[in-house]
Tab-separated table of C-alpha atoms and ligand atoms in Angstrom:
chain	number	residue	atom	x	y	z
A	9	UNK	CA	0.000	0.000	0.000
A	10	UNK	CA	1.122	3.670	-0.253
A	11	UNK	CA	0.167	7.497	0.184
A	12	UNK	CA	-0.586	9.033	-2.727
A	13	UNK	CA	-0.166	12.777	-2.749
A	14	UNK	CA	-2.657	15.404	-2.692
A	15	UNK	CA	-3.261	18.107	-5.057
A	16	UNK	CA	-3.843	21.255	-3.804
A	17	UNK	CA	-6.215	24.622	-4.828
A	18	UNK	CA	-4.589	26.594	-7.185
A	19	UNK	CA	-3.879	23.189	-9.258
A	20	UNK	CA	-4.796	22.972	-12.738
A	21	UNK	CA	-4.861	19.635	-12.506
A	22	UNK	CA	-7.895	19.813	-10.263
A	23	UNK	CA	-9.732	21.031	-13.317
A	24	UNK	CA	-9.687	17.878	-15.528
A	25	UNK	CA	-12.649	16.320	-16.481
A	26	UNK	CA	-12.645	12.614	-15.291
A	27	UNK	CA	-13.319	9.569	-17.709
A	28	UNK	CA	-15.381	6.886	-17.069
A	29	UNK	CA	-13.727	3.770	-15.885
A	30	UNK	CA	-14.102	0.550	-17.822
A	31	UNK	CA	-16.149	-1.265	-15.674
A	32	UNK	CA	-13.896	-4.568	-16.983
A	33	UNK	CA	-11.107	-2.909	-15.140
A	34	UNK	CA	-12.435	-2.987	-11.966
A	35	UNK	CA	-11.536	-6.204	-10.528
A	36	UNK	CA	-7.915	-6.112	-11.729
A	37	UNK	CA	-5.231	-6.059	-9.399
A	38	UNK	CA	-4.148	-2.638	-10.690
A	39	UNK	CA	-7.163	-0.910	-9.886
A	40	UNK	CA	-8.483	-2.375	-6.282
A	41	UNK	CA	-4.379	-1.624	-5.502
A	42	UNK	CA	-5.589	1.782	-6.587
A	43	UNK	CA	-8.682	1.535	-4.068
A	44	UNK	CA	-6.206	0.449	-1.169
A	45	UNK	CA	-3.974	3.330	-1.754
A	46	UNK	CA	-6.807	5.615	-2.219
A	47	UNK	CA	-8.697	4.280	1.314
A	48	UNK	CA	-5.277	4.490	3.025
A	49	UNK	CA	-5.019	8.384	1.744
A	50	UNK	CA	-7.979	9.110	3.037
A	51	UNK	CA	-7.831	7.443	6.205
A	52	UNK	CA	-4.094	9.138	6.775
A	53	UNK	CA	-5.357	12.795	5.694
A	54	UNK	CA	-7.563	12.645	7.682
A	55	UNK	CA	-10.733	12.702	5.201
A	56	UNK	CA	-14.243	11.129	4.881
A	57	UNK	CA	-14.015	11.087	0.763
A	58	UNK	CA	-11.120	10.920	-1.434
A	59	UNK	CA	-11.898	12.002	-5.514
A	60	UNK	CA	-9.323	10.258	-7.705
A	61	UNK	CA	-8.751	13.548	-8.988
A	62	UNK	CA	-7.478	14.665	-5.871
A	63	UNK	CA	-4.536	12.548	-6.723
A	64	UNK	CA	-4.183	12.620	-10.375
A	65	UNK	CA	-5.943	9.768	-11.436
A	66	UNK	CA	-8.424	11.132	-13.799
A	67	UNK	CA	-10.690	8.352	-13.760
A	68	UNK	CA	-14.532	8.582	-12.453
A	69	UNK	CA	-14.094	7.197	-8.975
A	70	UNK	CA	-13.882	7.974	-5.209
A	71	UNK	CA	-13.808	6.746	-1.987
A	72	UNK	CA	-16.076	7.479	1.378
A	73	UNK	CA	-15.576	6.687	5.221
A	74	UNK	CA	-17.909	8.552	7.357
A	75	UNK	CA	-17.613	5.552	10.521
A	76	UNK	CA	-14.960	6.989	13.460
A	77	UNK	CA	-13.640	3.601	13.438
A	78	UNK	CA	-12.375	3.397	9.391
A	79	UNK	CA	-14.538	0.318	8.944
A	80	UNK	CA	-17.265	1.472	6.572
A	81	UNK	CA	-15.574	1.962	3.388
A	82	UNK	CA	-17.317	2.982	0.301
A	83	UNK	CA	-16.535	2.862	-3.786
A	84	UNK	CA	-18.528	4.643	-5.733
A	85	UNK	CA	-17.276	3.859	-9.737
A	86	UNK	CA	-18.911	5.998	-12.669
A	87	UNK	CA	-21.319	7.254	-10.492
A	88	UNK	CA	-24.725	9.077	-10.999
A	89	UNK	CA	-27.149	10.726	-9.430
A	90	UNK	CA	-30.401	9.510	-10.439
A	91	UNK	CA	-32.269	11.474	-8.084
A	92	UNK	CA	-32.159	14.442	-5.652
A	93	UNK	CA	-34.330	16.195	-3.659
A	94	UNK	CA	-34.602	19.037	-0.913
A	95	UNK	CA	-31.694	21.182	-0.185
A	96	UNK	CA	-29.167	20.759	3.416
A	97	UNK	CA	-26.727	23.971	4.286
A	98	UNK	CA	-23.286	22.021	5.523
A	99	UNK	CA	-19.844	23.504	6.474
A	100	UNK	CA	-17.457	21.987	3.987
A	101	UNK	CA	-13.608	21.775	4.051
A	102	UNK	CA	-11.514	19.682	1.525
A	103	UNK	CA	-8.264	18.015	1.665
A	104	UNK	CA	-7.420	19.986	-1.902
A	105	UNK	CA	-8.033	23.239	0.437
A	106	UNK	CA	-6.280	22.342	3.785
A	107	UNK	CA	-7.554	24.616	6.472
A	108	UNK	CA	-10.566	26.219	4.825
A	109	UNK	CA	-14.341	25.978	5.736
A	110	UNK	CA	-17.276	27.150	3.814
A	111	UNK	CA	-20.743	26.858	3.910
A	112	UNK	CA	-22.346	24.716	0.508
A	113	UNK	CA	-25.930	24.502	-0.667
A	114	UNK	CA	-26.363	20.930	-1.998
A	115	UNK	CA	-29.541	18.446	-2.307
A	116	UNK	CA	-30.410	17.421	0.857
A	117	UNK	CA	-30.867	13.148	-0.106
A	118	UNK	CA	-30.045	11.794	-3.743
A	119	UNK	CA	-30.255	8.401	-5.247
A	120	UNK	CA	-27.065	7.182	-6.699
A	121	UNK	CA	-26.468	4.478	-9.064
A	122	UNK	CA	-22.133	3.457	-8.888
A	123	UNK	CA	-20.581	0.962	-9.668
A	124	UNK	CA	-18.728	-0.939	-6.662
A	125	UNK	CA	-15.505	-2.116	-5.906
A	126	UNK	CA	-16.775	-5.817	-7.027
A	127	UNK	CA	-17.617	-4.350	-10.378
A	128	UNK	CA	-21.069	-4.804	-9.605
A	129	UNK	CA	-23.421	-2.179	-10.409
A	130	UNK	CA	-25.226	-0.680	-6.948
A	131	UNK	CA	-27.935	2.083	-5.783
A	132	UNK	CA	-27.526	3.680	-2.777
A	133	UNK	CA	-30.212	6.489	-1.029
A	134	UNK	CA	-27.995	8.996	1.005
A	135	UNK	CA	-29.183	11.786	2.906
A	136	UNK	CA	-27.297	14.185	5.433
A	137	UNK	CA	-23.387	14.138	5.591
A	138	UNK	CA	-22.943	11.295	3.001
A	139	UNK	CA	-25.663	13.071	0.717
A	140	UNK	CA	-22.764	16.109	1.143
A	141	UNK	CA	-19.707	13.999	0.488
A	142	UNK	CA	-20.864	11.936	-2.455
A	143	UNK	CA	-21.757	15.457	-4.039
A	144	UNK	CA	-18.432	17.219	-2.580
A	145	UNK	CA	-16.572	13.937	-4.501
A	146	UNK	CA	-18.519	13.996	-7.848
A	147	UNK	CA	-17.976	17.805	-8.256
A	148	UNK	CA	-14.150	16.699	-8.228
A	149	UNK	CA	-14.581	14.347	-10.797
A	150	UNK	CA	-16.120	16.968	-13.017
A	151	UNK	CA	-13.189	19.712	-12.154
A	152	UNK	CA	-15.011	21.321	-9.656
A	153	UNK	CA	-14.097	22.813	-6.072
A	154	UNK	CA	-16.001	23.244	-2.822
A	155	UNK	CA	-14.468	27.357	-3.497
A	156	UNK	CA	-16.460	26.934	-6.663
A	157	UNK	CA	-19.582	28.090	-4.985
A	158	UNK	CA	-18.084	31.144	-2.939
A	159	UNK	CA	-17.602	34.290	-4.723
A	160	UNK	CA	-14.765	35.356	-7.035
A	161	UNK	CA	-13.486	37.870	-4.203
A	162	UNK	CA	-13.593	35.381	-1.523
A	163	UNK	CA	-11.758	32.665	-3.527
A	164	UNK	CA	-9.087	34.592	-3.905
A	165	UNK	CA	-8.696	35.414	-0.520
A	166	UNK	CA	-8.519	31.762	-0.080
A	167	UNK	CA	-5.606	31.287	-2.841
A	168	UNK	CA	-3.495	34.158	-0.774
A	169	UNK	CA	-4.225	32.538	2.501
A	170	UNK	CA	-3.311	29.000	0.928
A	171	UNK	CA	-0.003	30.486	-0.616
A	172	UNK	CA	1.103	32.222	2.546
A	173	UNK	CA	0.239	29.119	4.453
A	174	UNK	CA	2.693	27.354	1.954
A	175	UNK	CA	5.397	30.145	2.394
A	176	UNK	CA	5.565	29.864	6.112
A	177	UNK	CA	5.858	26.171	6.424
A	178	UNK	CA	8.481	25.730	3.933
B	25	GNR	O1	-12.661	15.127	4.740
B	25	GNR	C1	-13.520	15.825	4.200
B	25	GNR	N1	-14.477	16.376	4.960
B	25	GNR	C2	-15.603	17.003	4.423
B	25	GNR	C3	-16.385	17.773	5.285
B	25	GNR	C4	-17.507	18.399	4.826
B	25	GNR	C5	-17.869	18.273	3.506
B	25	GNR	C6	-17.097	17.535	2.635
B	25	GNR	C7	-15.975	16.901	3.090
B	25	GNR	S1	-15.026	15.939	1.997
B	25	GNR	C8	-13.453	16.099	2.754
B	25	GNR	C9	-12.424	15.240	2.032
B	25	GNR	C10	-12.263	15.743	0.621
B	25	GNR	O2	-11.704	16.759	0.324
B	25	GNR	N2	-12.844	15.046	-0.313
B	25	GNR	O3	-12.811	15.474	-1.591
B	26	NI	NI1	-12.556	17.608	-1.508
């Protein structure tokens, strides 16, 4: 297993659009090494989602943990939301943004149809913080950050508070 390392805000990278993954990949050795290293990522961060973007794999695919005791690990593999409904205010942070929290407007439960780590296709209801995170990890897939949603002049306050972050612990 190993730590893959994180992209961070400013980073083009974080702007590619993700492909769909074969779904005859899946079960490869390759790719569930790829969900180990992912899940161990996470766990070390610490994080409850991990985007594949997040560390350059620009494939359609994440990870999710929300259990305190790492043992409820999710795959979620092309997914799609299917259905959403209601809307939930939460105060989001990202591992992409280290040290930033903003409040997001997203669907308060959704239907998602994935595929899982067995290659099998799933659907999963999720309301509340794993509503949140599945939505927080698709907008990576698509290029998209949490700072998306906050306003020009306030992302850029969070690019000069990320840079002099950088600057003083270097
Ligand atoms: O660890 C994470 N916590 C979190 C908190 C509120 C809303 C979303 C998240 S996801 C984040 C990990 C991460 O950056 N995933 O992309
Ligand atoms: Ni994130």
């Amino acid at each position: 297993m190993a730590l893959l390392p994180i992209l961070e805000f400013p980073d083009p990278r974080l702007r590619t659009v993700a492909a769909p993954v074969d779904p005859a990949q899946v079960t490869t050795p390759e790719f569930q090494r790829l969900l180990d290293d992912m899940f161990e990522t996470m766990y070390d961060a610490p994080g409850i989602g991990l985007a594949a973007s997040q560390v350059d794999v620009h494939q359609r695919f994440m990870v999710i943990d929300l259990s305190d005791e790492k043992n409820e690990p999710r795959v979620f593999i092309n997914p799609e939301i299917v259905e959403r409904d209601g809307e939930q205010v939460y105060q989001e942070g990202c591992l992409s943004v280290p040290g930033i929290f903003a409040d997001v407007t997203r669907a308060n439960s959704i239907r998602v149809r994935s595929i899982g780590r067995d290659g099998a296709p799933y659907e999963l209801d999720a309301e509340g913080l794993l509503a949140v995170c599945i939505q927080h990890e698709m907008d990576h897939l698509a290029g998209k950050l949490f700072v998306d949603y906050l306003s020009p002049l306030k992302r850029e306050m969070v690019r000069k508070k990320l840079a002099k972050q950088r600057r003083q612990s270097a």
